[in-house]
């Protein structure tokens, strides 16, 4: 695959199917691609101050080439923007622009902007057209695909939202060159996730090629396309997460709890970092329950460390609430059904499964063992039965 090629991945949802385009130069082609699918449309572009400074004028030029002069709604950057106050701001901006139901809301940004703008598109005029233009690696490989939208609550992450599928996703790989390295690493955690769920060959490929993915070029686009294919396959089978789409939450139950515990302070923890730690915890917890080999947990941790991602709770700056408080965040998570704890656990690399009715006592004990302020063993050390050491990354 050449670095200039555009790859198309289809999300198969019958008459609501849509394309994910992956390649360079897609911001300038956005107007052409949108008008081809939504002729005569008007648009609102929702973005944040950082993305606007880097990419808004390029997108605007691409839209204006086909006569689309967008209303622009610019928000603060950061996870705290996913709030009721900023949702109201977006909704009001779309209505003030007098856009109609057949017009389009365009999300230009990372996962925060995509989730927020998609939620607004899903509720304004009982549902408007929506286009995702993700500008972070995390958004390109995960949050822009599949129709999950929403905002955070003081009681937890993504607890308020709707399923609202986009009409199109444009993943311009060039914009990733402007990402701070920390943000790129955070997105890489979601790339690795797809290998750890059910594509062990992809995870092995990432172990060999992660440096080239970071450097850019064809390996980066290839990795993004493979992740999008993986997610499109799952979404096509289970759009509303009533079955195996829940596998995409590998690492997220622990990760969301850690995000809530840090009050969504991006200086301490961003989403992808929470997912990275959460995946390491999920593999370690699986090992503790004698479901998977401790060697698998060590392999996951070693890869996360190699790319520079945090992999244990002790890597989060500052103090964390105690294990009981972390468990409270977990029980508030969406993956809880009728009070029973549901986790995505694993039997090995690429062998994730949905575990229901996980005893809260086991989770609490595990959190205590791995909490940097409470543990009785070294941070990050995988364990088998309580009190039995099971080795460490090597």
mmCIF file of C-alpha atoms in Angstrom:
data_model
loop_
_atom_site.group_PDB
_atom_site.id
_atom_site.type_symbol
_atom_site.label_atom_id
_atom_site.label_comp_id
_atom_site.label_asym_id
_atom_site.label_seq_id
_atom_site.Cartn_x
_atom_site.Cartn_y
_atom_site.Cartn_z
ATOM 1 C CA UNK A 1 0.000 0.000 0.000
ATOM 2 C CA UNK A 2 1.472 3.375 -1.013
ATOM 3 C CA UNK A 3 1.465 6.290 1.389
ATOM 4 C CA UNK A 4 -0.795 8.262 -0.995
ATOM 5 C CA UNK A 5 -3.459 5.582 -1.433
ATOM 6 C CA UNK A 6 -6.917 5.989 0.047
ATOM 7 C CA UNK A 7 -8.432 2.905 1.642
ATOM 8 C CA UNK A 8 -12.182 2.494 1.969
ATOM 9 C CA UNK A 9 -13.669 0.398 4.763
ATOM 10 C CA UNK A 10 -17.447 -0.064 4.774
ATOM 11 C CA UNK A 11 -19.483 -0.294 7.949
ATOM 12 C CA UNK A 12 -22.246 -2.653 6.858
ATOM 13 C CA UNK A 13 -25.539 -1.525 8.349
ATOM 14 C CA UNK A 14 -27.918 -2.163 5.470
ATOM 15 C CA UNK A 15 -29.468 1.038 4.156
ATOM 16 C CA UNK A 16 -27.509 2.966 6.802
ATOM 17 C CA UNK A 17 -24.123 1.612 5.702
ATOM 18 C CA UNK A 18 -21.342 4.172 5.440
ATOM 19 C CA UNK A 19 -17.730 4.433 4.361
ATOM 20 C CA UNK A 20 -14.581 5.109 6.337
ATOM 21 C CA UNK A 21 -12.020 6.731 4.030
ATOM 22 C CA UNK A 22 -8.415 6.470 5.230
ATOM 23 C CA UNK A 23 -5.575 8.336 3.545
ATOM 24 C CA UNK A 24 -3.796 11.650 3.098
ATOM 25 C CA UNK A 25 -5.344 14.894 1.854
ATOM 26 C CA UNK A 26 -8.898 14.077 2.894
ATOM 27 C CA UNK A 27 -9.519 17.448 4.586
ATOM 28 C CA UNK A 28 -9.286 19.175 1.223
ATOM 29 C CA UNK A 29 -11.513 16.510 -0.334
ATOM 30 C CA UNK A 30 -14.101 16.679 2.451
ATOM 31 C CA UNK A 31 -16.528 18.901 0.561
ATOM 32 C CA UNK A 32 -16.452 16.636 -2.483
ATOM 33 C CA UNK A 33 -16.987 13.489 -0.427
ATOM 34 C CA UNK A 34 -19.777 15.016 1.671
ATOM 35 C CA UNK A 35 -21.667 16.575 -1.238
ATOM 36 C CA UNK A 36 -21.438 13.308 -3.172
ATOM 37 C CA UNK A 37 -23.365 11.584 -0.388
ATOM 38 C CA UNK A 38 -25.461 14.550 0.824
ATOM 39 C CA UNK A 39 -26.022 16.806 -2.201
ATOM 40 C CA UNK A 40 -27.130 20.361 -1.485
ATOM 41 C CA UNK A 41 -26.384 20.111 2.216
ATOM 42 C CA UNK A 42 -25.440 22.954 4.555
ATOM 43 C CA UNK A 43 -23.104 22.303 7.447
ATOM 44 C CA UNK A 44 -22.049 23.197 10.956
ATOM 45 C CA UNK A 45 -18.482 22.316 11.911
ATOM 46 C CA UNK A 46 -17.862 21.555 15.588
ATOM 47 C CA UNK A 47 -14.218 21.685 16.660
ATOM 48 C CA UNK A 48 -11.963 22.729 19.527
ATOM 49 C CA UNK A 49 -9.512 25.607 19.793
ATOM 50 C CA UNK A 50 -6.416 23.469 19.248
ATOM 51 C CA UNK A 51 -7.730 21.599 16.221
ATOM 52 C CA UNK A 52 -9.185 24.792 14.755
ATOM 53 C CA UNK A 53 -5.786 26.474 14.839
ATOM 54 C CA UNK A 54 -4.168 23.573 12.997
ATOM 55 C CA UNK A 55 -6.816 22.312 10.564
ATOM 56 C CA UNK A 56 -9.987 24.414 10.347
ATOM 57 C CA UNK A 57 -8.910 26.566 7.406
ATOM 58 C CA UNK A 58 -7.914 23.505 5.371
ATOM 59 C CA UNK A 59 -11.312 21.939 5.991
ATOM 60 C CA UNK A 60 -13.091 25.206 5.287
ATOM 61 C CA UNK A 61 -11.303 25.464 1.937
ATOM 62 C CA UNK A 62 -12.309 21.888 1.115
ATOM 63 C CA UNK A 63 -15.949 22.631 1.920
ATOM 64 C CA UNK A 64 -16.084 25.970 0.147
ATOM 65 C CA UNK A 65 -14.742 24.420 -3.054
ATOM 66 C CA UNK A 66 -18.171 22.801 -3.453
ATOM 67 C CA UNK A 67 -20.159 25.762 -2.117
ATOM 68 C CA UNK A 68 -20.560 24.687 1.499
ATOM 69 C CA UNK A 69 -19.963 27.672 3.796
ATOM 70 C CA UNK A 70 -20.054 26.184 7.270
ATOM 71 C CA UNK A 71 -21.168 27.650 10.541
ATOM 72 C CA UNK A 72 -18.288 26.990 12.950
ATOM 73 C CA UNK A 73 -18.706 26.180 16.645
ATOM 74 C CA UNK A 74 -15.384 26.216 18.496
ATOM 75 C CA UNK A 75 -15.113 24.743 21.973
ATOM 76 C CA UNK A 76 -12.385 24.405 24.605
ATOM 77 C CA UNK A 77 -10.095 21.399 24.256
ATOM 78 C CA UNK A 78 -10.098 18.541 26.743
ATOM 79 C CA UNK A 79 -12.252 15.815 28.270
ATOM 80 C CA UNK A 80 -14.144 18.291 30.457
ATOM 81 C CA UNK A 81 -15.762 19.695 27.302
ATOM 82 C CA UNK A 82 -17.962 16.572 27.174
ATOM 83 C CA UNK A 83 -20.522 18.241 29.447
ATOM 84 C CA UNK A 84 -24.145 19.336 29.480
ATOM 85 C CA UNK A 85 -23.065 22.978 29.232
ATOM 86 C CA UNK A 86 -21.088 22.467 26.032
ATOM 87 C CA UNK A 87 -23.746 20.160 24.592
ATOM 88 C CA UNK A 88 -26.210 23.036 25.001
ATOM 89 C CA UNK A 89 -23.716 25.367 23.327
ATOM 90 C CA UNK A 90 -23.455 23.087 20.279
ATOM 91 C CA UNK A 91 -27.212 22.549 20.030
ATOM 92 C CA UNK A 92 -27.829 26.289 20.248
ATOM 93 C CA UNK A 93 -25.156 26.975 17.628
ATOM 94 C CA UNK A 94 -26.704 24.528 15.173
ATOM 95 C CA UNK A 95 -30.172 26.012 15.698
ATOM 96 C CA UNK A 96 -28.848 29.590 15.453
ATOM 97 C CA UNK A 97 -27.386 28.687 12.042
ATOM 98 C CA UNK A 98 -30.923 27.653 10.997
ATOM 99 C CA UNK A 99 -29.758 24.263 9.839
ATOM 100 C CA UNK A 100 -32.451 21.780 8.952
ATOM 101 C CA UNK A 101 -32.782 18.078 9.636
ATOM 102 C CA UNK A 102 -31.340 17.195 6.232
ATOM 103 C CA UNK A 103 -28.228 19.303 6.794
ATOM 104 C CA UNK A 104 -25.070 17.983 8.417
ATOM 105 C CA UNK A 105 -23.103 18.390 11.628
ATOM 106 C CA UNK A 106 -19.393 17.817 11.012
ATOM 107 C CA UNK A 107 -17.130 16.838 13.902
ATOM 108 C CA UNK A 108 -13.563 18.032 13.342
ATOM 109 C CA UNK A 109 -11.498 16.823 16.276
ATOM 110 C CA UNK A 110 -10.629 13.933 18.529
ATOM 111 C CA UNK A 111 -12.886 11.653 20.501
ATOM 112 C CA UNK A 112 -14.247 14.404 22.757
ATOM 113 C CA UNK A 113 -15.487 16.509 19.848
ATOM 114 C CA UNK A 114 -16.733 13.481 17.942
ATOM 115 C CA UNK A 115 -18.749 12.180 20.896
ATOM 116 C CA UNK A 116 -20.180 15.597 21.747
ATOM 117 C CA UNK A 117 -20.995 16.693 18.191
ATOM 118 C CA UNK A 118 -22.492 13.298 17.414
ATOM 119 C CA UNK A 119 -24.744 13.509 20.462
ATOM 120 C CA UNK A 120 -25.891 16.974 19.404
ATOM 121 C CA UNK A 121 -26.552 15.723 15.866
ATOM 122 C CA UNK A 122 -28.536 12.836 17.304
ATOM 123 C CA UNK A 123 -30.915 15.059 19.284
ATOM 124 C CA UNK A 124 -31.232 18.334 17.333
ATOM 125 C CA UNK A 125 -34.427 18.241 15.275
ATOM 126 C CA UNK A 126 -34.741 14.602 16.416
ATOM 127 C CA UNK A 127 -31.690 13.594 14.435
ATOM 128 C CA UNK A 128 -29.512 15.328 11.826
ATOM 129 C CA UNK A 129 -26.931 13.999 9.408
ATOM 130 C CA UNK A 130 -23.489 13.603 10.924
ATOM 131 C CA UNK A 131 -19.967 13.333 9.486
ATOM 132 C CA UNK A 132 -16.877 12.425 11.487
ATOM 133 C CA UNK A 133 -13.488 13.931 10.587
ATOM 134 C CA UNK A 134 -11.306 12.516 13.377
ATOM 135 C CA UNK A 135 -8.009 14.295 13.971
ATOM 136 C CA UNK A 136 -6.477 12.029 16.642
ATOM 137 C CA UNK A 137 -5.274 8.468 16.234
ATOM 138 C CA UNK A 138 -7.651 7.344 18.970
ATOM 139 C CA UNK A 139 -10.620 8.831 17.162
ATOM 140 C CA UNK A 140 -9.546 7.496 13.767
ATOM 141 C CA UNK A 141 -9.291 3.906 14.952
ATOM 142 C CA UNK A 142 -12.080 3.806 17.500
ATOM 143 C CA UNK A 143 -14.441 6.548 18.639
ATOM 144 C CA UNK A 144 -15.346 7.924 15.180
ATOM 145 C CA UNK A 145 -16.671 4.550 14.035
ATOM 146 C CA UNK A 146 -19.801 2.821 15.299
ATOM 147 C CA UNK A 147 -22.217 5.556 16.289
ATOM 148 C CA UNK A 148 -21.615 5.800 20.035
ATOM 149 C CA UNK A 149 -22.032 9.410 21.127
ATOM 150 C CA UNK A 150 -22.360 11.075 24.495
ATOM 151 C CA UNK A 151 -21.098 13.214 27.319
ATOM 152 C CA UNK A 152 -19.761 12.603 30.805
ATOM 153 C CA UNK A 153 -21.580 12.958 34.101
ATOM 154 C CA UNK A 154 -20.134 13.692 37.514
ATOM 155 C CA UNK A 155 -21.147 10.100 38.237
ATOM 156 C CA UNK A 156 -19.110 8.571 35.423
ATOM 157 C CA UNK A 157 -17.870 8.671 31.860
ATOM 158 C CA UNK A 158 -20.171 8.519 28.823
ATOM 159 C CA UNK A 159 -23.268 7.874 30.911
ATOM 160 C CA UNK A 160 -25.479 10.216 28.844
ATOM 161 C CA UNK A 161 -25.764 9.749 25.081
ATOM 162 C CA UNK A 162 -27.365 8.070 22.091
ATOM 163 C CA UNK A 163 -26.402 5.731 19.282
ATOM 164 C CA UNK A 164 -26.255 7.900 16.146
ATOM 165 C CA UNK A 165 -24.326 6.613 13.149
ATOM 166 C CA UNK A 166 -22.395 9.001 10.902
ATOM 167 C CA UNK A 167 -22.965 9.204 7.158
ATOM 168 C CA UNK A 168 -19.225 9.232 6.501
ATOM 169 C CA UNK A 169 -15.884 9.065 8.315
ATOM 170 C CA UNK A 170 -12.845 10.822 6.821
ATOM 171 C CA UNK A 171 -9.598 9.742 8.498
ATOM 172 C CA UNK A 172 -6.907 12.026 7.085
ATOM 173 C CA UNK A 173 -3.610 10.435 8.094
ATOM 174 C CA UNK A 174 -1.687 13.668 7.467
ATOM 175 C CA UNK A 175 -3.285 15.416 10.435
ATOM 176 C CA UNK A 176 -1.708 12.897 12.789
ATOM 177 C CA UNK A 177 1.679 14.468 12.093
ATOM 178 C CA UNK A 178 0.606 17.470 14.190
ATOM 179 C CA UNK A 179 -0.354 15.382 17.237
ATOM 180 C CA UNK A 180 1.749 15.673 20.377
ATOM 181 C CA UNK A 181 3.519 12.368 20.975
ATOM 182 C CA UNK A 182 1.541 11.761 24.160
ATOM 183 C CA UNK A 183 -1.748 11.949 22.228
ATOM 184 C CA UNK A 184 -0.437 9.654 19.507
ATOM 185 C CA UNK A 185 0.634 7.101 22.101
ATOM 186 C CA UNK A 186 -2.778 7.317 23.747
ATOM 187 C CA UNK A 187 -4.431 6.509 20.429
ATOM 188 C CA UNK A 188 -2.039 3.638 19.879
ATOM 189 C CA UNK A 189 -3.538 1.913 22.924
ATOM 190 C CA UNK A 190 -6.786 1.524 21.003
ATOM 191 C CA UNK A 191 -4.862 0.115 18.017
ATOM 192 C CA UNK A 192 -3.292 -2.518 20.230
ATOM 193 C CA UNK A 193 -6.708 -3.291 21.713
ATOM 194 C CA UNK A 194 -7.976 -4.790 18.456
ATOM 195 C CA UNK A 195 -5.106 -7.249 18.378
ATOM 196 C CA UNK A 196 -5.667 -8.172 22.010
ATOM 197 C CA UNK A 197 -9.391 -8.792 21.515
ATOM 198 C CA UNK A 198 -9.376 -11.307 18.664
ATOM 199 C CA UNK A 199 -6.550 -10.588 16.193
ATOM 200 C CA UNK A 200 -3.382 -12.056 17.672
ATOM 201 C CA UNK A 201 -1.567 -11.825 14.335
ATOM 202 C CA UNK A 202 -2.247 -8.075 14.281
ATOM 203 C CA UNK A 203 -0.871 -7.688 17.790
ATOM 204 C CA UNK A 204 2.262 -9.585 16.767
ATOM 205 C CA UNK A 205 2.538 -7.336 13.700
ATOM 206 C CA UNK A 206 2.312 -4.272 15.952
ATOM 207 C CA UNK A 207 5.021 -5.656 18.200
ATOM 208 C CA UNK A 208 7.282 -5.771 15.134
ATOM 209 C CA UNK A 209 6.134 -2.611 13.362
ATOM 210 C CA UNK A 210 5.044 -0.119 16.033
ATOM 211 C CA UNK A 211 8.036 2.117 15.341
ATOM 212 C CA UNK A 212 6.988 2.443 11.680
ATOM 213 C CA UNK A 213 3.411 3.164 12.724
ATOM 214 C CA UNK A 214 4.701 6.017 14.879
ATOM 215 C CA UNK A 215 6.955 7.253 12.057
ATOM 216 C CA UNK A 216 4.103 7.491 9.536
ATOM 217 C CA UNK A 217 3.840 6.232 5.988
ATOM 218 C CA UNK A 218 2.155 3.066 4.727
ATOM 219 C CA UNK A 219 2.448 1.114 7.995
ATOM 220 C CA UNK A 220 0.485 3.796 9.834
ATOM 221 C CA UNK A 221 -2.331 3.778 7.299
ATOM 222 C CA UNK A 222 -2.292 -0.021 7.202
ATOM 223 C CA UNK A 223 -2.659 -0.228 10.989
ATOM 224 C CA UNK A 224 -5.517 2.297 11.010
ATOM 225 C CA UNK A 225 -7.318 0.434 8.237
ATOM 226 C CA UNK A 226 -6.976 -2.911 10.038
ATOM 227 C CA UNK A 227 -8.366 -1.422 13.244
ATOM 228 C CA UNK A 228 -11.289 0.112 11.344
ATOM 229 C CA UNK A 229 -12.021 -3.226 9.663
ATOM 230 C CA UNK A 230 -12.034 -4.895 13.063
ATOM 231 C CA UNK A 231 -14.435 -2.366 14.509
ATOM 232 C CA UNK A 232 -16.645 -2.301 11.402
ATOM 233 C CA UNK A 233 -17.003 -6.087 11.591
ATOM 234 C CA UNK A 234 -18.169 -5.920 15.201
ATOM 235 C CA UNK A 235 -20.501 -2.947 14.678
ATOM 236 C CA UNK A 236 -22.064 -4.647 11.653
ATOM 237 C CA UNK A 237 -22.915 -7.658 13.837
ATOM 238 C CA UNK A 238 -23.970 -5.831 16.994
ATOM 239 C CA UNK A 239 -24.756 -2.149 16.456
ATOM 240 C CA UNK A 240 -26.328 -1.475 19.864
ATOM 241 C CA UNK A 241 -23.948 -3.482 22.050
ATOM 242 C CA UNK A 242 -26.355 -6.226 23.048
ATOM 243 C CA UNK A 243 -23.777 -8.947 22.367
ATOM 244 C CA UNK A 244 -20.163 -9.194 21.315
ATOM 245 C CA UNK A 245 -19.686 -5.489 20.624
ATOM 246 C CA UNK A 246 -19.004 -5.312 24.352
ATOM 247 C CA UNK A 247 -15.638 -6.928 23.553
ATOM 248 C CA UNK A 248 -14.535 -3.509 22.288
ATOM 249 C CA UNK A 249 -14.599 -2.414 25.924
ATOM 250 C CA UNK A 250 -11.447 -4.396 26.721
ATOM 251 C CA UNK A 251 -9.605 -2.257 29.267
ATOM 252 C CA UNK A 252 -12.367 0.316 29.459
ATOM 253 C CA UNK A 253 -14.069 -0.687 32.701
ATOM 254 C CA UNK A 254 -10.851 -0.270 34.669
ATOM 255 C CA UNK A 255 -9.820 2.667 32.466
ATOM 256 C CA UNK A 256 -13.054 4.598 32.902
ATOM 257 C CA UNK A 257 -12.847 4.137 36.659
ATOM 258 C CA UNK A 258 -9.346 5.606 36.653
ATOM 259 C CA UNK A 259 -10.480 8.539 34.509
ATOM 260 C CA UNK A 260 -13.306 9.228 36.924
ATOM 261 C CA UNK A 261 -10.954 8.904 39.866
ATOM 262 C CA UNK A 262 -8.668 11.565 38.347
ATOM 263 C CA UNK A 263 -11.696 13.804 37.612
ATOM 264 C CA UNK A 264 -10.945 13.670 33.880
ATOM 265 C CA UNK A 265 -7.816 15.742 34.447
ATOM 266 C CA UNK A 266 -5.892 15.322 31.189
ATOM 267 C CA UNK A 267 -2.693 16.507 32.858
ATOM 268 C CA UNK A 268 -2.820 13.266 34.853
ATOM 269 C CA UNK A 269 -4.528 10.814 32.520
ATOM 270 C CA UNK A 270 -6.034 10.911 29.045
ATOM 271 C CA UNK A 271 -8.486 8.318 27.771
ATOM 272 C CA UNK A 272 -6.062 6.184 25.793
ATOM 273 C CA UNK A 273 -3.696 6.031 28.734
ATOM 274 C CA UNK A 274 -6.571 4.859 30.910
ATOM 275 C CA UNK A 275 -7.333 2.173 28.320
ATOM 276 C CA UNK A 276 -3.683 1.086 28.276
ATOM 277 C CA UNK A 277 -3.590 0.673 32.048
ATOM 278 C CA UNK A 278 -7.041 -0.921 31.911
ATOM 279 C CA UNK A 279 -5.921 -3.521 29.355
ATOM 280 C CA UNK A 280 -2.875 -4.405 31.431
ATOM 281 C CA UNK A 281 -5.142 -4.735 34.475
ATOM 282 C CA UNK A 282 -7.624 -6.884 32.523
ATOM 283 C CA UNK A 283 -4.861 -9.275 31.485
ATOM 284 C CA UNK A 284 -3.420 -9.309 34.993
ATOM 285 C CA UNK A 285 -6.880 -9.893 36.502
ATOM 286 C CA UNK A 286 -7.431 -12.743 34.035
ATOM 287 C CA UNK A 287 -4.136 -14.239 35.168
ATOM 288 C CA UNK A 288 -5.115 -13.798 38.825
ATOM 289 C CA UNK A 289 -8.327 -15.730 38.122
ATOM 290 C CA UNK A 290 -6.272 -18.473 36.425
ATOM 291 C CA UNK A 291 -7.947 -17.790 33.087
ATOM 292 C CA UNK A 292 -4.791 -16.789 31.232
ATOM 293 C CA UNK A 293 -1.075 -17.287 31.493
ATOM 294 C CA UNK A 294 0.916 -14.679 33.403
ATOM 295 C CA UNK A 295 3.231 -14.675 30.372
ATOM 296 C CA UNK A 296 0.431 -13.061 28.341
ATOM 297 C CA UNK A 297 0.011 -10.307 30.919
ATOM 298 C CA UNK A 298 3.771 -9.778 30.899
ATOM 299 C CA UNK A 299 3.795 -9.592 27.096
ATOM 300 C CA UNK A 300 1.053 -6.963 27.041
ATOM 301 C CA UNK A 301 2.787 -4.902 29.707
ATOM 302 C CA UNK A 302 6.126 -5.162 27.910
ATOM 303 C CA UNK A 303 4.618 -3.849 24.668
ATOM 304 C CA UNK A 304 2.853 -0.953 26.376
ATOM 305 C CA UNK A 305 6.097 -0.014 28.117
ATOM 306 C CA UNK A 306 8.036 -0.273 24.843
ATOM 307 C CA UNK A 307 5.843 2.323 23.126
ATOM 308 C CA UNK A 308 5.952 4.611 26.171
ATOM 309 C CA UNK A 309 2.442 4.053 27.522
ATOM 310 C CA UNK A 310 1.563 3.793 31.212
ATOM 311 C CA UNK A 311 0.697 0.232 32.198
ATOM 312 C CA UNK A 312 -0.005 0.300 35.942
ATOM 313 C CA UNK A 313 -1.879 2.531 38.363
ATOM 314 C CA UNK A 314 1.413 3.668 39.849
ATOM 315 C CA UNK A 315 2.178 5.410 36.537
ATOM 316 C CA UNK A 316 -0.620 7.941 37.118
ATOM 317 C CA UNK A 317 0.735 11.158 38.689
ATOM 318 C CA UNK A 318 -0.683 12.126 42.073
ATOM 319 C CA UNK A 319 -2.685 10.136 44.555
ATOM 320 C CA UNK A 320 -5.615 7.913 43.628
ATOM 321 C CA UNK A 321 -8.734 7.246 45.697
ATOM 322 C CA UNK A 322 -8.579 3.945 47.559
ATOM 323 C CA UNK A 323 -9.645 0.621 46.099
ATOM 324 C CA UNK A 324 -13.153 0.911 47.539
ATOM 325 C CA UNK A 325 -13.661 4.240 45.769
ATOM 326 C CA UNK A 326 -12.358 2.790 42.492
ATOM 327 C CA UNK A 327 -14.804 -0.082 42.833
ATOM 328 C CA UNK A 328 -17.601 2.469 43.267
ATOM 329 C CA UNK A 329 -16.678 4.000 39.901
ATOM 330 C CA UNK A 330 -16.701 0.540 38.337
ATOM 331 C CA UNK A 331 -20.164 -0.277 39.691
ATOM 332 C CA UNK A 332 -21.481 2.951 38.136
ATOM 333 C CA UNK A 333 -20.090 1.988 34.740
ATOM 334 C CA UNK A 334 -22.395 1.141 31.846
ATOM 335 C CA UNK A 335 -21.001 -2.380 31.738
ATOM 336 C CA UNK A 336 -22.875 -3.162 34.955
ATOM 337 C CA UNK A 337 -26.196 -4.953 34.448
ATOM 338 C CA UNK A 338 -28.646 -5.292 37.347
ATOM 339 C CA UNK A 339 -25.781 -4.852 39.791
ATOM 340 C CA UNK A 340 -23.655 -7.699 38.391
ATOM 341 C CA UNK A 341 -20.129 -6.752 37.382
ATOM 342 C CA UNK A 342 -19.281 -7.430 33.761
ATOM 343 C CA UNK A 343 -15.683 -7.374 32.561
ATOM 344 C CA UNK A 344 -13.925 -8.156 29.316
ATOM 345 C CA UNK A 345 -11.387 -10.774 30.344
ATOM 346 C CA UNK A 346 -9.097 -12.999 28.320
ATOM 347 C CA UNK A 347 -7.787 -16.520 27.933
ATOM 348 C CA UNK A 348 -4.723 -15.286 26.061
ATOM 349 C CA UNK A 349 -3.560 -12.844 23.374
ATOM 350 C CA UNK A 350 -6.486 -12.360 21.017
ATOM 351 C CA UNK A 351 -8.852 -14.440 23.156
ATOM 352 C CA UNK A 352 -11.018 -11.859 24.919
ATOM 353 C CA UNK A 353 -14.458 -12.816 26.181
ATOM 354 C CA UNK A 354 -17.354 -11.273 28.114
ATOM 355 C CA UNK A 355 -17.316 -12.319 31.765
ATOM 356 C CA UNK A 356 -20.568 -11.688 33.611
ATOM 357 C CA UNK A 357 -21.298 -11.957 37.330
ATOM 358 C CA UNK A 358 -17.695 -11.241 38.305
ATOM 359 C CA UNK A 359 -17.680 -11.145 42.130
ATOM 360 C CA UNK A 360 -17.141 -7.649 43.467
ATOM 361 C CA UNK A 361 -15.025 -9.129 46.252
ATOM 362 C CA UNK A 362 -12.531 -10.471 43.686
ATOM 363 C CA UNK A 363 -12.357 -7.092 41.973
ATOM 364 C CA UNK A 364 -11.844 -5.270 45.250
ATOM 365 C CA UNK A 365 -9.079 -7.614 46.318
ATOM 366 C CA UNK A 366 -7.377 -7.216 42.948
ATOM 367 C CA UNK A 367 -7.619 -3.418 43.117
ATOM 368 C CA UNK A 368 -6.076 -3.425 46.576
ATOM 369 C CA UNK A 369 -3.191 -5.566 45.358
ATOM 370 C CA UNK A 370 -2.506 -3.240 42.425
ATOM 371 C CA UNK A 371 -3.213 0.107 44.062
ATOM 372 C CA UNK A 372 0.058 2.021 44.531
ATOM 373 C CA UNK A 373 -0.975 3.172 47.995
ATOM 374 C CA UNK A 374 -2.393 -0.144 49.239
ATOM 375 C CA UNK A 375 -0.611 -3.016 47.577
ATOM 376 C CA UNK A 376 1.464 -5.549 49.441
ATOM 377 C CA UNK A 377 3.567 -6.486 46.429
ATOM 378 C CA UNK A 378 5.519 -4.592 43.818
ATOM 379 C CA UNK A 379 3.496 -2.415 41.417
ATOM 380 C CA UNK A 380 2.372 -4.101 38.246
ATOM 381 C CA UNK A 381 3.252 -7.626 39.330
ATOM 382 C CA UNK A 382 0.824 -10.195 37.865
ATOM 383 C CA UNK A 383 -0.639 -12.577 40.421
ATOM 384 C CA UNK A 384 -2.440 -15.888 40.451
ATOM 385 C CA UNK A 385 -4.479 -16.862 43.458
ATOM 386 C CA UNK A 386 -4.378 -14.162 46.155
ATOM 387 C CA UNK A 387 -0.899 -14.023 47.639
ATOM 388 C CA UNK A 388 0.689 -16.153 44.908
ATOM 389 C CA UNK A 389 3.205 -14.257 42.719
ATOM 390 C CA UNK A 390 3.059 -15.130 39.014
ATOM 391 C CA UNK A 391 6.083 -13.430 37.445
ATOM 392 C CA UNK A 392 6.704 -10.019 35.868
ATOM 393 C CA UNK A 393 7.335 -8.475 32.455
ATOM 394 C CA UNK A 394 10.666 -9.326 31.025
#
